[in-house]
Amino acid sequence: MNVSCSEKVVAEPNVYEFISGVTPETVLDEETSKAVNEMKEKDPRVKAFFEQPIKTSRAIIPVAVAVALAAACAFITPVGSLAMALAAFASLWVFIYNLSATIVRQHYDFLTVEPAVGAYCISFLLVIGIAMDLAVIIKNYRLNKQKQKEENTQDHHPSESK
């Protein structure tokens, strides 16, 4: 995620920081962190504000689990992999959409939260995986249909098979 204040990116927390529970101050860049420290010295409310954690850890865990399960299911069945990849894709973007609302609810409404490059990369990889799963499912369906058609043809003409 990219976190911006007045259109300047001030933090780029990653998934590990979200899972561990970040405070706004821990993910700020050096320049912004210095400005925050000066503000904290002047006003105790600012200090309390920056020390409360951003509550996102429960929301990101399903995304991480869905991505891991999608990868594991790819070795078992394309249908399972397809389902988990779709779940991972949907949960990722639901998380990103809801994160902004979560931050505003916690009175961080001066911050703007947008997906970073990593979110787009994982989405692109999930879309490729979904397309590959669909291709395998369609190919297997067509092969099974062709095999059944050949078996039905042999059942109707037993003398030709001898």
PDB file of N, CA, C and O in Angstrom, residues 5-38:
ATOM      1  N   CYS A   5      -0.079  11.749   2.267  1.00  0.00           N
ATOM      2  CA  CYS A   5      -0.612  12.891   3.000  1.00  0.00           C
ATOM      3  C   CYS A   5      -0.318  14.112   2.143  1.00  0.00           C
ATOM      4  O   CYS A   5       0.846  14.356   1.791  1.00  0.00           O
ATOM      5  N   SER A   6      -1.351  14.841   1.776  1.00  0.00           N
ATOM      6  CA  SER A   6      -1.202  15.992   0.867  1.00  0.00           C
ATOM      7  C   SER A   6      -0.505  15.580  -0.429  1.00  0.00           C
ATOM      8  O   SER A   6       0.409  16.244  -0.904  1.00  0.00           O
ATOM      9  N   GLU A   7      -0.904  14.441  -0.957  1.00  0.00           N
ATOM     10  CA  GLU A   7      -0.404  13.886  -2.224  1.00  0.00           C
ATOM     11  C   GLU A   7       1.074  13.506  -2.209  1.00  0.00           C
ATOM     12  O   GLU A   7       1.667  13.254  -3.242  1.00  0.00           O
ATOM     13  N   LYS A   8       1.690  13.453  -1.030  1.00  0.00           N
ATOM     14  CA  LYS A   8       3.081  13.013  -0.902  1.00  0.00           C
ATOM     15  C   LYS A   8       3.073  11.647  -0.215  1.00  0.00           C
ATOM     16  O   LYS A   8       2.482  11.484   0.847  1.00  0.00           O
ATOM     17  N   VAL A   9       3.697  10.651  -0.840  1.00  0.00           N
ATOM     18  CA  VAL A   9       3.756   9.321  -0.239  1.00  0.00           C
ATOM     19  C   VAL A   9       4.623   9.408   1.010  1.00  0.00           C
ATOM     20  O   VAL A   9       5.790   9.802   0.950  1.00  0.00           O
ATOM     21  N   VAL A  10       4.027   9.051   2.160  1.00  0.00           N
ATOM     22  CA  VAL A  10       4.743   9.134   3.429  1.00  0.00           C
ATOM     23  C   VAL A  10       5.052   7.760   4.016  1.00  0.00           C
ATOM     24  O   VAL A  10       5.856   7.635   4.933  1.00  0.00           O
ATOM     25  N   ALA A  11       4.394   6.716   3.492  1.00  0.00           N
ATOM     26  CA  ALA A  11       4.640   5.364   3.995  1.00  0.00           C
ATOM     27  C   ALA A  11       4.286   4.349   2.925  1.00  0.00           C
ATOM     28  O   ALA A  11       3.396   4.576   2.107  1.00  0.00           O
ATOM     29  N   GLU A  12       4.991   3.211   2.955  1.00  0.00           N
ATOM     30  CA  GLU A  12       4.725   2.108   2.039  1.00  0.00           C
ATOM     31  C   GLU A  12       4.758   0.795   2.818  1.00  0.00           C
ATOM     32  O   GLU A  12       5.656  -0.023   2.629  1.00  0.00           O
ATOM     33  N   PRO A  13       3.781   0.594   3.714  1.00  0.00           N
ATOM     34  CA  PRO A  13       3.784  -0.644   4.499  1.00  0.00           C
ATOM     35  C   PRO A  13       3.529  -1.861   3.614  1.00  0.00           C
ATOM     36  O   PRO A  13       2.823  -1.780   2.616  1.00  0.00           O
ATOM     37  N   ASN A  14       4.131  -2.986   4.011  1.00  0.00           N
ATOM     38  CA  ASN A  14       3.937  -4.220   3.254  1.00  0.00           C
ATOM     39  C   ASN A  14       3.025  -5.164   4.041  1.00  0.00           C
ATOM     40  O   ASN A  14       2.583  -4.857   5.142  1.00  0.00           O
ATOM     41  N   VAL A  15       2.759  -6.322   3.484  1.00  0.00           N
ATOM     42  CA  VAL A  15       1.813  -7.261   4.088  1.00  0.00           C
ATOM     43  C   VAL A  15       2.274  -7.709   5.476  1.00  0.00           C
ATOM     44  O   VAL A  15       1.465  -7.885   6.378  1.00  0.00           O
ATOM     45  N   TYR A  16       3.568  -7.879   5.672  1.00  0.00           N
ATOM     46  CA  TYR A  16       4.073  -8.323   6.972  1.00  0.00           C
ATOM     47  C   TYR A  16       3.805  -7.280   8.045  1.00  0.00           C
ATOM     48  O   TYR A  16       3.476  -7.611   9.176  1.00  0.00           O
ATOM     49  N   GLU A  17       3.952  -6.017   7.686  1.00  0.00           N
ATOM     50  CA  GLU A  17       3.678  -4.950   8.647  1.00  0.00           C
ATOM     51  C   GLU A  17       2.194  -4.883   8.981  1.00  0.00           C
ATOM     52  O   GLU A  17       1.820  -4.636  10.129  1.00  0.00           O
ATOM     53  N   PHE A  18       1.326  -5.128   7.996  1.00  0.00           N
ATOM     54  CA  PHE A  18      -0.105  -5.139   8.277  1.00  0.00           C
ATOM     55  C   PHE A  18      -0.486  -6.294   9.187  1.00  0.00           C
ATOM     56  O   PHE A  18      -1.314  -6.159  10.072  1.00  0.00           O
ATOM     57  N   ILE A  19       0.103  -7.469   8.958  1.00  0.00           N
ATOM     58  CA  ILE A  19      -0.211  -8.631   9.783  1.00  0.00           C
ATOM     59  C   ILE A  19       0.263  -8.418  11.215  1.00  0.00           C
ATOM     60  O   ILE A  19      -0.434  -8.761  12.169  1.00  0.00           O
ATOM     61  N   SER A  20       1.442  -7.832  11.376  1.00  0.00           N
ATOM     62  CA  SER A  20       1.988  -7.645  12.723  1.00  0.00           C
ATOM     63  C   SER A  20       1.323  -6.498  13.467  1.00  0.00           C
ATOM     64  O   SER A  20       1.479  -6.378  14.670  1.00  0.00           O
ATOM     65  N   GLY A  21       0.547  -5.678  12.792  1.00  0.00           N
ATOM     66  CA  GLY A  21      -0.135  -4.563  13.429  1.00  0.00           C
ATOM     67  C   GLY A  21       0.782  -3.358  13.513  1.00  0.00           C
ATOM     68  O   GLY A  21       1.650  -3.285  14.369  1.00  0.00           O
ATOM     69  N   VAL A  22       0.626  -2.439  12.610  1.00  0.00           N
ATOM     70  CA  VAL A  22       1.501  -1.279  12.548  1.00  0.00           C
ATOM     71  C   VAL A  22       0.871  -0.081  13.234  1.00  0.00           C
ATOM     72  O   VAL A  22      -0.339   0.006  13.365  1.00  0.00           O
ATOM     73  N   THR A  23       1.726   0.811  13.687  1.00  0.00           N
ATOM     74  CA  THR A  23       1.268   2.131  14.101  1.00  0.00           C
ATOM     75  C   THR A  23       1.655   3.067  12.969  1.00  0.00           C
ATOM     76  O   THR A  23       2.592   2.775  12.226  1.00  0.00           O
ATOM     77  N   PRO A  24       0.961   4.163  12.826  1.00  0.00           N
ATOM     78  CA  PRO A  24       1.287   5.051  11.706  1.00  0.00           C
ATOM     79  C   PRO A  24       2.745   5.488  11.718  1.00  0.00           C
ATOM     80  O   PRO A  24       3.373   5.593  10.672  1.00  0.00           O
ATOM     81  N   GLU A  25       3.292   5.694  12.891  1.00  0.00           N
ATOM     82  CA  GLU A  25       4.653   6.202  12.995  1.00  0.00           C
ATOM     83  C   GLU A  25       5.699   5.195  12.521  1.00  0.00           C
ATOM     84  O   GLU A  25       6.723   5.569  11.964  1.00  0.00           O
ATOM     85  N   THR A  26       5.443   3.903  12.678  1.00  0.00           N
ATOM     86  CA  THR A  26       6.451   2.898  12.338  1.00  0.00           C
ATOM     87  C   THR A  26       6.675   2.743  10.840  1.00  0.00           C
ATOM     88  O   THR A  26       7.689   2.202  10.426  1.00  0.00           O
ATOM     89  N   VAL A  27       5.725   3.191  10.028  1.00  0.00           N
ATOM     90  CA  VAL A  27       5.863   3.008   8.583  1.00  0.00           C
ATOM     91  C   VAL A  27       6.154   4.313   7.846  1.00  0.00           C
ATOM     92  O   VAL A  27       6.220   4.320   6.626  1.00  0.00           O
ATOM     93  N   LEU A  28       6.345   5.391   8.573  1.00  0.00           N
ATOM     94  CA  LEU A  28       6.609   6.676   7.941  1.00  0.00           C
ATOM     95  C   LEU A  28       8.038   6.755   7.423  1.00  0.00           C
ATOM     96  O   LEU A  28       8.946   6.151   7.991  1.00  0.00           O
ATOM     97  N   ASP A  29       8.224   7.531   6.364  1.00  0.00           N
ATOM     98  CA  ASP A  29       9.587   7.754   5.889  1.00  0.00           C
ATOM     99  C   ASP A  29      10.319   8.674   6.870  1.00  0.00           C
ATOM    100  O   ASP A  29       9.724   9.253   7.778  1.00  0.00           O
ATOM    101  N   GLU A  30      11.619   8.789   6.707  1.00  0.00           N
ATOM    102  CA  GLU A  30      12.463   9.507   7.682  1.00  0.00           C
ATOM    103  C   GLU A  30      12.069  10.986   7.825  1.00  0.00           C
ATOM    104  O   GLU A  30      11.949  11.501   8.930  1.00  0.00           O
ATOM    105  N   GLU A  31      11.848  11.638   6.715  1.00  0.00           N
ATOM    106  CA  GLU A  31      11.509  13.070   6.741  1.00  0.00           C
ATOM    107  C   GLU A  31      10.174  13.302   7.461  1.00  0.00           C
ATOM    108  O   GLU A  31      10.053  14.195   8.301  1.00  0.00           O
ATOM    109  N   THR A  32       9.195  12.482   7.145  1.00  0.00           N
ATOM    110  CA  THR A  32       7.876  12.624   7.770  1.00  0.00           C
ATOM    111  C   THR A  32       7.953  12.267   9.244  1.00  0.00           C
ATOM    112  O   THR A  32       7.294  12.893  10.077  1.00  0.00           O
ATOM    113  N   SER A  33       8.748  11.264   9.577  1.00  0.00           N
ATOM    114  CA  SER A  33       8.904  10.863  10.973  1.00  0.00           C
ATOM    115  C   SER A  33       9.471  12.002  11.815  1.00  0.00           C
ATOM    116  O   SER A  33       9.034  12.226  12.956  1.00  0.00           O
ATOM    117  N   LYS A  34      10.415  12.748  11.272  1.00  0.00           N
ATOM    118  CA  LYS A  34      10.972  13.899  11.992  1.00  0.00           C
ATOM    119  C   LYS A  34       9.894  14.944  12.235  1.00  0.00           C
ATOM    120  O   LYS A  34       9.782  15.509  13.335  1.00  0.00           O
ATOM    121  N   ALA A  35       9.078  15.219  11.224  1.00  0.00           N
ATOM    122  CA  ALA A  35       7.993  16.199  11.364  1.00  0.00           C
ATOM    123  C   ALA A  35       6.982  15.746  12.408  1.00  0.00           C
ATOM    124  O   ALA A  35       6.498  16.545  13.215  1.00  0.00           O
ATOM    125  N   VAL A  36       6.683  14.457  12.428  1.00  0.00           N
ATOM    126  CA  VAL A  36       5.739  13.917  13.413  1.00  0.00           C
ATOM    127  C   VAL A  36       6.309  14.051  14.817  1.00  0.00           C
ATOM    128  O   VAL A  36       5.587  14.409  15.760  1.00  0.00           O
ATOM    129  N   ASN A  37       7.592  13.768  14.987  1.00  0.00           N
ATOM    130  CA  ASN A  37       8.216  13.902  16.310  1.00  0.00           C
ATOM    131  C   ASN A  37       8.120  15.341  16.824  1.00  0.00           C
ATOM    132  O   ASN A  37       7.866  15.568  18.010  1.00  0.00           O
ATOM    133  N   GLU A  38       8.318  16.296  15.937  1.00  0.00           N
ATOM    134  CA  GLU A  38       8.181  17.699  16.340  1.00  0.00           C
ATOM    135  C   GLU A  38       6.749  18.005  16.752  1.00  0.00           C
ATOM    136  O   GLU A  38       6.509  18.693  17.751  1.00  0.00           O
TER     137      GLU A  38
END
